[in-house]
Coordinates of C-alpha atoms in Angstrom, one line a residue:
M26 CA 13.5 -29.2 -21.0
T27 CA 11.4 -25.9 -23.0
P28 CA 11.5 -23.2 -21.5
D29 CA 7.6 -23.1 -20.4
Q30 CA 8.3 -26.0 -17.8
E31 CA 11.4 -24.4 -16.1
P32 CA 10.4 -23.4 -12.6
I33 CA 9.6 -18.9 -13.1
L34 CA 11.0 -18.9 -9.2
T35 CA 12.4 -21.1 -6.6
A36 CA 12.4 -19.6 -3.0
D37 CA 13.2 -22.0 -0.2
H38 CA 11.1 -23.8 -0.4
L39 CA 8.5 -23.0 -2.3
R40 CA 8.6 -23.1 -6.4
L41 CA 6.3 -21.4 -9.0
R42 CA 5.8 -23.4 -12.0
R43 CA 3.7 -23.6 -14.6
C44 CA 1.4 -26.4 -14.2
R45 CA -1.7 -27.7 -16.7
H46 CA -4.4 -25.8 -15.4
G47 CA -2.7 -22.4 -14.6
T48 CA 0.5 -21.3 -12.8
M49 CA 1.0 -22.2 -9.3
M50 CA 2.9 -22.0 -6.5
Y51 CA 3.3 -24.9 -3.8
N52 CA 5.6 -26.3 -1.6
L53 CA 8.7 -28.3 -2.2
N54 CA 8.4 -30.6 0.9
D55 CA 4.4 -31.5 0.0
A56 CA 5.3 -35.3 0.0
F57 CA 2.4 -35.0 -2.4
I58 CA 0.7 -32.5 -4.2
G59 CA 3.8 -30.1 -4.4
T60 CA 5.6 -33.3 -5.5
M61 CA 3.1 -34.2 -8.2
L62 CA 2.2 -30.6 -9.0
D63 CA 6.6 -30.5 -9.9
L64 CA 7.8 -33.3 -11.3
Y65 CA 4.3 -34.1 -13.4
G66 CA 2.8 -30.5 -13.8
E67 CA -0.8 -31.8 -12.7
F68 CA -2.0 -33.7 -9.5
S69 CA -4.6 -36.3 -9.6
E70 CA -5.7 -35.6 -13.7
G71 CA -8.6 -38.5 -13.5
E72 CA -10.2 -36.3 -11.0
T73 CA -10.5 -33.4 -13.7
D74 CA -11.9 -35.7 -16.0
V75 CA -14.9 -35.7 -14.0
F76 CA -15.3 -32.6 -13.4
R77 CA -15.1 -31.7 -16.8
Q78 CA -18.2 -33.8 -17.8
V79 CA -20.4 -33.1 -15.0
L80 CA -19.5 -29.1 -14.5
R81 CA -20.7 -26.6 -17.2
P82 CA -20.7 -22.7 -17.6
G83 CA -22.8 -21.0 -15.3
M84 CA -22.8 -23.3 -12.3
T85 CA -22.1 -23.0 -8.6
A86 CA -19.4 -25.5 -7.1
V87 CA -18.1 -25.9 -4.1
E88 CA -14.5 -27.3 -2.9
V89 CA -14.2 -28.8 1.1
G90 CA -10.7 -28.9 1.3
A91 CA -9.2 -27.2 -1.5
N92 CA -5.7 -27.6 -0.6
I93 CA -3.4 -25.5 -2.3
G94 CA -6.0 -25.2 -5.8
A95 CA -4.7 -27.9 -7.9
H96 CA -8.1 -28.9 -8.5
T97 CA -9.7 -25.3 -7.9
L98 CA -8.2 -23.8 -11.2
S99 CA -10.1 -26.5 -13.6
L100 CA -13.2 -26.3 -11.7
A101 CA -13.3 -22.2 -12.0
K102 CA -12.2 -23.6 -15.6
F103 CA -15.3 -25.6 -16.5
V104 CA -17.7 -22.8 -14.9
G105 CA -16.4 -20.0 -16.2
P106 CA -16.4 -16.1 -15.1
G107 CA -20.3 -16.5 -15.1
G108 CA -20.0 -19.7 -12.5
R109 CA -19.3 -19.6 -9.1
V110 CA -16.7 -21.8 -7.0
V111 CA -16.8 -21.9 -3.2
A112 CA -13.0 -23.3 -2.5
I113 CA -12.5 -23.6 1.6
E114 CA -9.5 -24.7 3.6
P115 CA -8.9 -24.6 7.4
Q116 CA -4.9 -25.0 6.9
R117 CA -3.2 -21.3 7.6
S118 CA -0.2 -22.1 5.5
V119 CA -1.8 -24.2 3.0
F120 CA -4.9 -21.3 2.8
Q121 CA -2.1 -18.8 1.5
L122 CA -1.1 -20.7 -1.0
L123 CA -5.0 -21.4 -2.3
C124 CA -5.1 -17.6 -2.6
G125 CA -1.9 -17.2 -4.0
N126 CA -3.0 -19.0 -6.7
L127 CA -6.0 -17.7 -7.7
A128 CA -4.4 -14.1 -7.8
L129 CA -2.1 -15.7 -9.8
N130 CA -4.1 -16.7 -12.4
G131 CA -6.6 -13.6 -12.0
I132 CA -9.4 -16.0 -11.1
E133 CA -12.3 -13.8 -9.7
H134 CA -15.3 -15.9 -9.4
V135 CA -13.7 -18.1 -7.0
E136 CA -14.4 -17.4 -3.0
A137 CA -12.0 -18.6 -0.8
V138 CA -12.9 -19.8 2.3
H139 CA -10.3 -19.9 5.2
A140 CA -13.0 -22.5 7.5
A141 CA -13.0 -25.9 8.2
V142 CA -16.8 -28.2 7.5
G143 CA -18.5 -30.0 9.7
S144 CA -21.8 -30.9 10.9
A145 CA -22.4 -28.0 13.6
P146 CA -20.8 -24.3 13.5
G147 CA -18.3 -23.4 16.2
S148 CA -14.8 -23.3 15.9
I149 CA -11.9 -25.7 15.9
A150 CA -7.8 -26.4 16.5
V151 CA -6.3 -26.7 13.3
P152 CA -2.1 -27.8 13.6
R153 CA 0.5 -25.8 11.9
L154 CA 2.4 -28.2 9.9
D155 CA 6.4 -26.8 9.8
S156 CA 6.4 -26.0 5.8
R157 CA 9.9 -26.0 5.7
A158 CA 10.2 -29.5 6.7
R159 CA 8.8 -32.3 4.6
Q160 CA 5.6 -34.1 5.3
N161 CA 1.9 -34.7 3.2
F162 CA 0.0 -31.4 4.2
G163 CA -2.8 -32.7 2.4
G164 CA -3.1 -36.0 5.0
L165 CA -4.1 -33.3 7.7
S166 CA -6.9 -35.1 9.6
L167 CA -8.8 -32.5 12.1
G168 CA -11.4 -33.7 14.9
G169 CA -8.7 -34.4 17.7
A170 CA -6.2 -31.5 17.8
Q171 CA -6.1 -29.9 20.9
Q172 CA -3.5 -27.3 20.3
G173 CA -3.4 -25.7 16.8
D174 CA -4.9 -21.9 15.3
Q175 CA -8.5 -21.8 16.1
V176 CA -10.0 -21.9 13.0
R177 CA -14.2 -20.8 12.2
L178 CA -15.9 -24.9 11.8
L179 CA -18.9 -23.9 9.5
T180 CA -21.5 -25.5 8.2
L181 CA -22.6 -26.1 4.1
D182 CA -25.6 -25.1 4.9
S183 CA -24.8 -21.8 6.7
L184 CA -24.0 -20.6 3.3
N185 CA -27.2 -19.8 2.1
L186 CA -26.7 -21.0 -1.1
A187 CA -28.7 -19.1 -4.5
A188 CA -27.7 -22.6 -6.2
C189 CA -25.4 -25.7 -5.9
H190 CA -24.5 -27.7 -8.9
F191 CA -21.5 -29.6 -7.8
I192 CA -19.8 -30.4 -4.2
K193 CA -16.4 -31.9 -3.0
I194 CA -15.3 -33.5 0.0
D195 CA -11.7 -34.6 0.7
V196 CA -11.5 -33.8 4.4
E197 CA -9.5 -37.0 5.6
G198 CA -12.5 -38.9 7.3
M199 CA -14.8 -35.6 7.7
E200 CA -16.5 -36.5 5.1
S201 CA -19.7 -37.6 7.1
E202 CA -20.0 -34.4 9.2
V203 CA -19.8 -32.4 6.2
L204 CA -22.8 -34.2 4.7
S205 CA -24.6 -33.6 7.7
G206 CA -24.0 -29.9 8.0
A207 CA -24.7 -29.5 4.3
T208 CA -28.4 -31.4 4.1
E209 CA -30.4 -28.4 3.4
T210 CA -28.2 -27.4 0.4
I211 CA -28.7 -30.8 -0.9
K212 CA -32.1 -31.5 0.0
R213 CA -32.8 -27.9 -1.9
A214 CA -30.2 -28.1 -5.2
W215 CA -29.8 -31.9 -5.5
P216 CA -26.4 -31.0 -7.1
I217 CA -23.5 -34.1 -8.0
L218 CA -21.1 -35.0 -5.4
Y219 CA -18.2 -35.8 -5.2
V220 CA -16.9 -37.4 -1.4
E221 CA -13.3 -39.1 -0.6
N222 CA -14.3 -42.7 1.1
D223 CA -10.5 -44.0 2.0
R224 CA -11.7 -44.9 5.2
K225 CA -12.4 -48.7 5.9
E226 CA -13.6 -47.8 9.1
K227 CA -16.1 -45.3 8.2
S228 CA -17.1 -46.3 4.5
A229 CA -20.2 -48.4 5.4
T230 CA -21.6 -45.7 7.7
L231 CA -20.7 -42.9 4.8
I232 CA -22.0 -44.8 2.1
R233 CA -25.3 -45.6 3.9
Q234 CA -25.3 -41.9 4.9
L235 CA -25.8 -41.1 1.4
Q236 CA -27.8 -43.7 -0.1
D237 CA -30.4 -42.5 3.1
L238 CA -30.5 -38.7 1.3
D239 CA -31.7 -40.7 -2.0
Y240 CA -28.1 -40.5 -3.9
R241 CA -26.9 -43.6 -6.5
C242 CA -23.0 -43.9 -5.8
Y243 CA -20.2 -44.8 -8.4
W244 CA -16.5 -45.9 -7.6
H245 CA -14.1 -43.6 -8.8
T246 CA -10.3 -44.5 -8.1
P247 CA -7.7 -42.8 -10.5
A248 CA -4.2 -42.9 -10.4
Y249 CA -3.0 -39.7 -9.3
V250 CA -0.7 -39.9 -11.8
R251 CA -0.5 -40.8 -15.5
V252 CA 1.7 -40.6 -18.1
P253 CA 1.6 -39.2 -20.3
N254 CA 1.7 -35.4 -18.1
F255 CA 1.9 -32.2 -18.6
R256 CA 5.4 -32.2 -17.5
G257 CA 5.8 -35.6 -20.5
N258 CA 7.7 -37.1 -17.1
A259 CA 7.1 -40.9 -17.8
D260 CA 9.2 -41.6 -14.5
N261 CA 6.0 -42.8 -12.4
R262 CA 7.6 -42.5 -8.9
F263 CA 3.5 -43.4 -7.2
P264 CA 2.7 -46.6 -9.1
K265 CA 0.6 -48.0 -7.0
L266 CA -1.4 -44.6 -4.9
I267 CA -4.9 -43.9 -6.4
S268 CA -7.6 -42.0 -5.1
I269 CA -10.5 -43.7 -3.9
N270 CA -14.1 -41.5 -4.6
M271 CA -17.4 -41.4 -4.6
L272 CA -19.4 -39.8 -7.5
C273 CA -23.1 -39.2 -6.4
A274 CA -25.9 -38.2 -8.2
P275 CA -29.6 -38.0 -7.0
R276 CA -31.9 -41.2 -7.7
S277 CA -34.3 -38.8 -9.1
R278 CA -31.9 -37.7 -12.6
N279 CA -31.3 -41.1 -13.8
F280 CA -27.4 -40.5 -13.8
P281 CA -25.4 -43.0 -16.1
G282 CA -22.7 -43.1 -13.8
T283 CA -20.3 -42.4 -17.1
G284 CA -19.2 -46.3 -17.0
L285 CA -18.2 -46.5 -13.7
R286 CA -19.0 -48.9 -10.9
E287 CA -22.2 -48.5 -8.5
V288 CA -21.6 -48.9 -4.8
E289 CA -23.2 -52.2 -3.5
T290 CA -24.3 -52.1 -0.3

């Protein structure tokens, strides 16, 4: 291991280390994002390849479900200091790591928002997961919890964005609700959408909703881990894990789909 690959700091369950898109602090108990950043220095880098294709300096991007910023840092890089990223995360401890990672990398054009996103404003209970226990912090689903932190629930329309070029939505089954609360923004700005679609019971409804908004959708299913990676680690401990997403573009744009397979109805 080269000196720049060694951990900068390890404190209990937290580790600070250089990663592909900057210096990152993460939870070693996080079974997926934290573990992959530690082993490979990157997380689902295939998604970043798509962001690089559609974002340009000066653009405005929204990330719903930013987690600790594994993709936020790359979004910020692609839009540049003259652009804007709104990164929204509802879990308090995860949000704190997001803010820490933005501060560590001197990123000031990202607005971090501690909130959940849905179809109507209000509040929602967000379970407080034990940071000292190993679990999937990025897999927390909202909507059915009876206990937890009462967190603000907002709509994307309520942000009143002057511009919006790209929206990334990764909210563990609440994608449809997020879109319902973003209809005005979508019809005004016609952003490119990147939407997780890995719930079989909700997939068809989500696809119809996007098509009713006059979007064409393309499957994008990158592996969570790829070799080679930032750490030069050839041991892929997650060989079967993929991220199931749709890249969606307004029909009016004649978007080529960047070689991706179009979603069939």
